[in-house]
Coordinates of C-alpha atoms in Angstrom, one line a residue:
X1 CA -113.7 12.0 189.6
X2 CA -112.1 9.1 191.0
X3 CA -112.0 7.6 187.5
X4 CA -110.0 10.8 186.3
X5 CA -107.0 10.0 189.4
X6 CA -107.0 6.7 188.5
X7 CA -106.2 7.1 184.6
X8 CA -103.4 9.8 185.4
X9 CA -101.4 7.7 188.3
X10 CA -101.7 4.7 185.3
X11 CA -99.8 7.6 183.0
X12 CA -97.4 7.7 185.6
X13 CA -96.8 4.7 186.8
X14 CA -97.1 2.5 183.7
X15 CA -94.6 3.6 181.8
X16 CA -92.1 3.3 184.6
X17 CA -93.3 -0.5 185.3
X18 CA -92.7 -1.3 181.6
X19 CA -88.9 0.0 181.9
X20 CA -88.2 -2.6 185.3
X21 CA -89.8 -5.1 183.0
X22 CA -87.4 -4.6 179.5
X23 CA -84.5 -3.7 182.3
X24 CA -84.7 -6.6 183.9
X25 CA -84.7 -8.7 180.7
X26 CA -81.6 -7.6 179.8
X27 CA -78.1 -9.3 180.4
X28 CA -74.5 -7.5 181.2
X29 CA -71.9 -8.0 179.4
X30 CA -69.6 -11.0 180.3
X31 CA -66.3 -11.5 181.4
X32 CA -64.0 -13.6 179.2
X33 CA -60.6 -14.2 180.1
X34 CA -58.1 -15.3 177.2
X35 CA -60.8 -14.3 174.7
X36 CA -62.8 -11.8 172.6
X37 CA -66.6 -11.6 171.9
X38 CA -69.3 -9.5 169.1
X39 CA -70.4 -7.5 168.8
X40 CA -69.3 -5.6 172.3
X41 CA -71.9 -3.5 174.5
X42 CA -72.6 -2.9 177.9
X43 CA -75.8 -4.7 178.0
X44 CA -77.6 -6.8 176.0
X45 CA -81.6 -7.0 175.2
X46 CA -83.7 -9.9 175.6
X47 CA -82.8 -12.7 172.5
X48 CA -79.2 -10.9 171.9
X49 CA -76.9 -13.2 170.6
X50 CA -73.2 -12.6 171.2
X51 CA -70.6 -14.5 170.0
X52 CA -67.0 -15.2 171.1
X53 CA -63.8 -17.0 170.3
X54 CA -60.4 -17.5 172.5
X55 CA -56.8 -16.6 171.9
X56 CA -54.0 -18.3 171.6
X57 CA -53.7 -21.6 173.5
X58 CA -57.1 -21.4 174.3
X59 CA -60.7 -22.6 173.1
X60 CA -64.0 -22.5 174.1
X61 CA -65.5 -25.0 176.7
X62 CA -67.9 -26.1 174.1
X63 CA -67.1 -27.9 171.0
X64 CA -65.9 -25.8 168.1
X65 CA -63.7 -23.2 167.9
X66 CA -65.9 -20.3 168.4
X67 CA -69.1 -20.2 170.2
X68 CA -72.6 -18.2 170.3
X69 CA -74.3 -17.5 173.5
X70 CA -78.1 -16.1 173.4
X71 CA -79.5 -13.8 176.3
X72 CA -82.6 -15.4 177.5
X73 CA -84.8 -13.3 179.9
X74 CA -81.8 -11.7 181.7
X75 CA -79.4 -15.0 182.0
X76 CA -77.7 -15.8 178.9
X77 CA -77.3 -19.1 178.0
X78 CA -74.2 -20.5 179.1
X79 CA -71.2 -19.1 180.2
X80 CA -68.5 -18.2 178.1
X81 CA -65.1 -19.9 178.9
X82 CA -61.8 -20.0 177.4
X83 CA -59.9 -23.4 178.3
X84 CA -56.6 -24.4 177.6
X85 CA -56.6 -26.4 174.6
X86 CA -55.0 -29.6 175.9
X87 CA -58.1 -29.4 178.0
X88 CA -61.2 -31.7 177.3
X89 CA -65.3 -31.0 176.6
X90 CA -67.3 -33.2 178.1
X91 CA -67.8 -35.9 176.2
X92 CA -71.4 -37.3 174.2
X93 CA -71.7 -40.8 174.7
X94 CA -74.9 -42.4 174.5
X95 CA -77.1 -44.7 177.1
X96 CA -73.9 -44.2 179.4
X97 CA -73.3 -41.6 182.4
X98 CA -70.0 -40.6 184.2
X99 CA -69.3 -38.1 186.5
X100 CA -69.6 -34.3 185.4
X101 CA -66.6 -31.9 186.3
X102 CA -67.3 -29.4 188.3
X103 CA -65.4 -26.6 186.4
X104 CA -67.1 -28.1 183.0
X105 CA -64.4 -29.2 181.0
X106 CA -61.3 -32.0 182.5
X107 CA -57.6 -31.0 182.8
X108 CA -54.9 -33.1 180.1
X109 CA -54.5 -36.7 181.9
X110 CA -57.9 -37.0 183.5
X111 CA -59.8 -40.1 183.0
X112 CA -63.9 -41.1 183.1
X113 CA -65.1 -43.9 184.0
X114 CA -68.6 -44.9 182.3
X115 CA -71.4 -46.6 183.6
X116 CA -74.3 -47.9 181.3
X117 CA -77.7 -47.4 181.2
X118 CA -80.5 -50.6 182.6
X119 CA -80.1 -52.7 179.6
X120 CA -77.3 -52.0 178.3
X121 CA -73.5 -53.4 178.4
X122 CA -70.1 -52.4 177.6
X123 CA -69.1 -52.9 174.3
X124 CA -65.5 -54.7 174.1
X125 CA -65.5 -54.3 177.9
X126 CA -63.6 -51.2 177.8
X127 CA -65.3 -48.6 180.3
X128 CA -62.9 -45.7 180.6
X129 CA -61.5 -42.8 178.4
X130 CA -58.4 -40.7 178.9
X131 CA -57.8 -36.6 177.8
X132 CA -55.0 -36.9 175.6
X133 CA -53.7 -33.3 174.2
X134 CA -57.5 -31.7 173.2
X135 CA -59.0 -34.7 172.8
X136 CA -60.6 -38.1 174.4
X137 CA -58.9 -41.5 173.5
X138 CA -61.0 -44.1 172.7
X139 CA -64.3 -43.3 173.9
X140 CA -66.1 -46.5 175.1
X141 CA -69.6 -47.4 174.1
X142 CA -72.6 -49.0 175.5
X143 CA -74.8 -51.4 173.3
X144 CA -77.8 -54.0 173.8
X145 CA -77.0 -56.3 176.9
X146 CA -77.0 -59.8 175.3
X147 CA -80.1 -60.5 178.3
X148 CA -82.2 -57.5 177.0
X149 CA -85.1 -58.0 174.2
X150 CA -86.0 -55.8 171.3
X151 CA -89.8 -54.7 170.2
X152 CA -91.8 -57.6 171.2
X153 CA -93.4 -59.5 168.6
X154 CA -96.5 -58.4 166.5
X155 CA -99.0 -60.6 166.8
X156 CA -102.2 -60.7 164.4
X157 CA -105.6 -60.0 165.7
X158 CA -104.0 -59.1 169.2
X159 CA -102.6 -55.6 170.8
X160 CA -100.1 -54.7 173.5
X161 CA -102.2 -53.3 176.6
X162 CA -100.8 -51.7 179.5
X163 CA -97.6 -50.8 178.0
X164 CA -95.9 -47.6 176.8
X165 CA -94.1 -47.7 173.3
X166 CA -90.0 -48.6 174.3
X167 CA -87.4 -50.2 171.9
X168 CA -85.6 -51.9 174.8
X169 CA -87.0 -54.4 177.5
X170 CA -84.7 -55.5 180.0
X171 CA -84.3 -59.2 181.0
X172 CA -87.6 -60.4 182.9
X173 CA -90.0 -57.4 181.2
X174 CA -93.2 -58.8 180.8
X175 CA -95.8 -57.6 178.2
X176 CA -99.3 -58.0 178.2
X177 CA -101.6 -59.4 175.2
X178 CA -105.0 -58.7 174.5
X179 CA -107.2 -60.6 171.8
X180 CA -109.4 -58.1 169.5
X181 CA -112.8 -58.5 170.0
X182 CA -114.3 -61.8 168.6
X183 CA -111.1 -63.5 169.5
X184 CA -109.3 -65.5 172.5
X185 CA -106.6 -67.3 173.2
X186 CA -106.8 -70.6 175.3
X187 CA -109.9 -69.7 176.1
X188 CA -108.7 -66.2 177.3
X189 CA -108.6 -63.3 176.4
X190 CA -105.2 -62.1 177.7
X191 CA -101.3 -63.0 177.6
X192 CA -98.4 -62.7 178.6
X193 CA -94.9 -62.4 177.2
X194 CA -91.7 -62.3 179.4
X195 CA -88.0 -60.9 178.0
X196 CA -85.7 -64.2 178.8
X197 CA -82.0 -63.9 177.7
X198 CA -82.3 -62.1 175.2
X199 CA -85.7 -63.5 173.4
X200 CA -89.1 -63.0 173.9
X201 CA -90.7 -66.6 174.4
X202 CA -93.5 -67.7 172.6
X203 CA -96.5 -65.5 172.1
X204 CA -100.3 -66.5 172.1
X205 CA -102.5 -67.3 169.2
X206 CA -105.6 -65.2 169.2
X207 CA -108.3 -67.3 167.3
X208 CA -111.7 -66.7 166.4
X209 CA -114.6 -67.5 169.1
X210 CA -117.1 -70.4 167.4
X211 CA -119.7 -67.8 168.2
X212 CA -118.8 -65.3 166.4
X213 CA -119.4 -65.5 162.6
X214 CA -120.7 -68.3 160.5
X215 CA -120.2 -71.3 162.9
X216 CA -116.8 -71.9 161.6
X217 CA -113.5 -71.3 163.4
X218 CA -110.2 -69.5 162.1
X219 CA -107.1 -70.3 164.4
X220 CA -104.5 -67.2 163.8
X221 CA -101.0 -67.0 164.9
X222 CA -98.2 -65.5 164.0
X223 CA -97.3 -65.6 160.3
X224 CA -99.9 -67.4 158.2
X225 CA -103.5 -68.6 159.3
X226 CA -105.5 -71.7 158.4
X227 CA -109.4 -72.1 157.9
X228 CA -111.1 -74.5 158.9
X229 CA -115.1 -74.8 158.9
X230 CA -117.9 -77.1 160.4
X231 CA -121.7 -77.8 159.5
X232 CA -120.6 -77.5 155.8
X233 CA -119.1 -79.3 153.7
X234 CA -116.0 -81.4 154.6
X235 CA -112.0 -80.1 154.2
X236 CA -110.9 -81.1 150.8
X237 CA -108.5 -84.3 150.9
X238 CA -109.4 -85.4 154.1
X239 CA -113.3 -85.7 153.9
X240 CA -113.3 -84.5 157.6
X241 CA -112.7 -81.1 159.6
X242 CA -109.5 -81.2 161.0
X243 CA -107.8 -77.7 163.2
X244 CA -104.4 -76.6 162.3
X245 CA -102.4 -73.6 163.0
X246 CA -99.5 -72.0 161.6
X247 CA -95.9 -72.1 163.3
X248 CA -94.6 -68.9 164.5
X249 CA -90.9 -68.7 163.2
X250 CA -88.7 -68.7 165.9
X251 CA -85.6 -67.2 165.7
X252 CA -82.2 -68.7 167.7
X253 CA -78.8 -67.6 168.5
X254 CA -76.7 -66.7 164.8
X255 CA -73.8 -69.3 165.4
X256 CA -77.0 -72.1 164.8
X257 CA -76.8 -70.6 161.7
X258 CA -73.4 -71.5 160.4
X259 CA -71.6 -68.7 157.5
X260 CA -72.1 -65.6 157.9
X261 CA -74.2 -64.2 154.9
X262 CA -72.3 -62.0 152.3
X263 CA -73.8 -58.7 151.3
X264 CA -72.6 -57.5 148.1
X265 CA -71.2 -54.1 148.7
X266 CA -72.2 -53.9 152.2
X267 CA -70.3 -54.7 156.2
X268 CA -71.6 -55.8 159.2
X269 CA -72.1 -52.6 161.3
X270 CA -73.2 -54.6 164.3
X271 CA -72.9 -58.2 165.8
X272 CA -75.1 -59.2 168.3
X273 CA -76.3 -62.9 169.7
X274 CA -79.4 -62.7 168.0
X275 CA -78.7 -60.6 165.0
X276 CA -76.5 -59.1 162.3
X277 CA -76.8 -55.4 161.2
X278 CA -76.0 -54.5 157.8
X279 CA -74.8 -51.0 156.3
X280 CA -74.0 -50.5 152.6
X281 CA -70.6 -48.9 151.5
X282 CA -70.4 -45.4 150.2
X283 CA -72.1 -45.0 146.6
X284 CA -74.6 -47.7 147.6
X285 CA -78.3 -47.6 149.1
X286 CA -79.7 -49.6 151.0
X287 CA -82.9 -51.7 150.2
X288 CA -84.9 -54.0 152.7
X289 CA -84.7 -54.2 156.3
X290 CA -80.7 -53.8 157.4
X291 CA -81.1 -56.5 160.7
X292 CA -81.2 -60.6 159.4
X293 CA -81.5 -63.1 161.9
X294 CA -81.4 -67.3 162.3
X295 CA -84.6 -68.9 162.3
X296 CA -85.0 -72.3 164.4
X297 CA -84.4 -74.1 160.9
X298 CA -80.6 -72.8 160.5
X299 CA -81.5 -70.5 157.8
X300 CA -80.9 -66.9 157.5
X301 CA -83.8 -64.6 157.5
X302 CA -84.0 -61.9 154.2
X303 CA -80.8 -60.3 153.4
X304 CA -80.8 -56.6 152.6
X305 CA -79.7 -55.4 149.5
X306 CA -76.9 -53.0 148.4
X307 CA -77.9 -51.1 145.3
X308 CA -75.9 -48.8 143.1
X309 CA -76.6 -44.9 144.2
X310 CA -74.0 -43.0 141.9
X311 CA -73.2 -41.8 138.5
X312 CA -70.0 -42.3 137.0
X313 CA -68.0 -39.7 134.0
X314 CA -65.6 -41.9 132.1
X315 CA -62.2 -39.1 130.8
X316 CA -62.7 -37.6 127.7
X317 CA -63.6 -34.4 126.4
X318 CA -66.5 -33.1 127.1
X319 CA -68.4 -29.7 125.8
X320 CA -68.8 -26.5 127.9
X321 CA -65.1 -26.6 128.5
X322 CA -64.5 -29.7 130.3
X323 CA -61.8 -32.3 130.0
X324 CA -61.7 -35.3 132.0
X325 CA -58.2 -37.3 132.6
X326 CA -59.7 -39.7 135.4
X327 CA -63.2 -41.6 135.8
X328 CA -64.9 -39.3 138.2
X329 CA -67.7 -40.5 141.1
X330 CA -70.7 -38.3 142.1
X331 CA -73.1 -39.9 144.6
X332 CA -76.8 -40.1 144.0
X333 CA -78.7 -36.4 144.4
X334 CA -74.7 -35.1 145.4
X335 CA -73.2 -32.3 143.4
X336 CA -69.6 -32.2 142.4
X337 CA -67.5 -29.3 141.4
X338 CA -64.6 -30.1 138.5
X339 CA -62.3 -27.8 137.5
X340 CA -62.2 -26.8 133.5
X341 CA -59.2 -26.4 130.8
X342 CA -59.3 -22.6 132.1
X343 CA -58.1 -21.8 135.6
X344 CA -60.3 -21.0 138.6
X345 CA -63.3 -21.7 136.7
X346 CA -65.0 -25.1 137.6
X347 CA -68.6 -27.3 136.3
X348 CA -70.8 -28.3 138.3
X349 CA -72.0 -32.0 137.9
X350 CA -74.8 -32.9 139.6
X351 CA -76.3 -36.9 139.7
X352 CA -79.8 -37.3 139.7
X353 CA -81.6 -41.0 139.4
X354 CA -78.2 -42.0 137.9
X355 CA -78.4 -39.6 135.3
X356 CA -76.1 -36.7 134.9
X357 CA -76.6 -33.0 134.5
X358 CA -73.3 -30.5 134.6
X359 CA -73.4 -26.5 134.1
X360 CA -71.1 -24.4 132.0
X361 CA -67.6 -23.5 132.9
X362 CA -68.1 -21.0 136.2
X363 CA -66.3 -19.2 138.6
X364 CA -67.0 -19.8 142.5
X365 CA -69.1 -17.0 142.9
X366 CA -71.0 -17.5 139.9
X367 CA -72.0 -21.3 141.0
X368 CA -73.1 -19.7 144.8
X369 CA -74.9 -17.2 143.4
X370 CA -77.2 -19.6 141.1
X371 CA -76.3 -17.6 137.8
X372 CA -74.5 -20.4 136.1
X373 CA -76.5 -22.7 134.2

């Protein structure tokens, strides 16, 4: 019986709970002055998107000049705001803070003042930006302090212990070494690295224990190893055992290094006092690692190298309606439309491992809809 109550207030109350719930999911319809948005209702479910735009002499308070907002468990997911349009966004600018207006967006004039992040420096010494008709000048940037350290060195036969991955140490970071097992390092087992201006000094050389293995030893550092073995046999040449250990290469400030190294086809993206970072030129790809550095000997570490990614159509006539007056460029895997002898109708050359493929002569809507081969 009391089973039988039960069941029907459930009926009756259920189905009441379950339209508070979806109710109170849902989002009103906002206000937007200067502006217009889609599609229009008086309340919006639970996911909705709705998008808007702003009039004349207005934009949105977000970059673009239209905007989507989503309705996300009765809140949507920013507010929609027309600003006047010699009005400023925040700005993105990375590893740097500055203070956030408080309406959002900063009036024509206004100037931000950047601070940078632990380990990091203004570049140029410029630290400020100004809201110049829409839009910021300048925006300053914030790159490697000069006194902060990179990855730490990879050392063979040892690992990093007590440390979370980071790709920046600040000046005085210290890393911990530990030897795998069946190795030490001056007859311990850990060591220590410690970030001073700018380089990390010199790391240990795990090498293997005498007990271990076949009674010889093998000293391993950085780079290369040596062998070296007792109780048989004697090291040919020298009719004696004798330890040595390979140098770790050291790298040094670049001006120890003299001229700067030429990359054909590529430009130095970024100087630093250890470094030089390479990027190739439009057209070109890049092969090998883009940083080269000075080693204590005054050379330069490997270059990169700038290869060739793009296929080239010399003028002439060419079948399927096409007639070339000018050498045309496509970039490697890019697709370029050219326009044929016949008007509105274009090809469609594509470059693929520097070879070239082009369609017939098509219209626009043909080539989006994938009919024209």
């Amino acid at each position: 019986m009391c089973s039988r109550y039960l069941g029907f207030f459930l009926l009756v109350w259920f189905p009441g709970a379950l339209h508070a719930q979806s109710a109170a999911l849902q989002c009103a319809a906002p206000s937007l002055d200067h502006g217009n948005f889609v599609p229009v209702k008086e309340t919006y479910s639970h996911d909705s998107k709705l998008t808007y735009a702003c009039r004349n002499t207005h934009k949105p308070a977000v970059e673009g000049w239209w905007a989507e907002i989503v309705c996300q468990h009765g809140t949507w997911s920013h507010t929609p705001r027309c600003i006047e349009e010699k009005a400023c966004i925040p700005p993105t600018i990375a590893n740097a803070k500055y203070t956030e207006a408080s309406e959002g967006w900063y009036k024509e004039g206004h100037i931000i003042r950047i601070t940078c992040d632990k380990g990091y420096e203004h570049k140029d010494n410029i630290a400020t930006a100004k809201c110049i008709n829409g839009t910021w000048s300048s925006l300053p940037m914030c790159e490697i302090s000069i006194k902060s350290c990179r990855a730490p060195p990879k050392i063979p036969h040892a690992i990093i212990v007590d440390q979370g991955y980071q790709e920046l140490f600040l000046e005085d970071a210290e890393v911990k070494y530990e030897c795998e097992d069946g190795y030490s390092t001056e007859g311990s087992h850990k060591k220590t690295l410690f970030c001073l201006a700018g380089t990390w000094t010199e790391g240990p050389m795990c090498r293997s224990r005498p007990d271990i293995g076949h009674g010889g030893s093998v000293e391993v550092g950085p780079g290369e190893g040596h062998s070296t073995s007792s109780g048989h046999g004697t090291q040919p040449g020298s009719g004696g055992s004798s330890s040595t250990s390979a140098n770790r290469p050291l790298f040094i400030p670049i001006e120890n290094c003299g001229t700067r190294p030429n990359v054909p086809n590529g430009v130095v993206v970024e100087e630093h006092r250890m470094y030089l970072k390479f990027q190739c030129n439009s057209f070109y790809k890049q092969v090998g690692e883009d940083t080269v550095s000075c080693y204590n000997d005054g050379s330069w570490s490997k270059l990169p190298v700038c290869e060739d990614a793009f296929c080239v159509m010399e003028p002439g006539h060419y079948d399927r309606g096409l007639d070339l007056s000018v050498t045309e460029y496509i970039k490697e895997g890019e697709t370029k439309y050219i326009p044929c002898t016949w008007p509105d109708y274009s090809v469609a050359v594509h470059c693929s491992n520097r070879r070239i493929t082009y369609t017939r002569c098509c219209t626009t809507y043909d080539h989006h809809r994938g009919t024209c081969s």
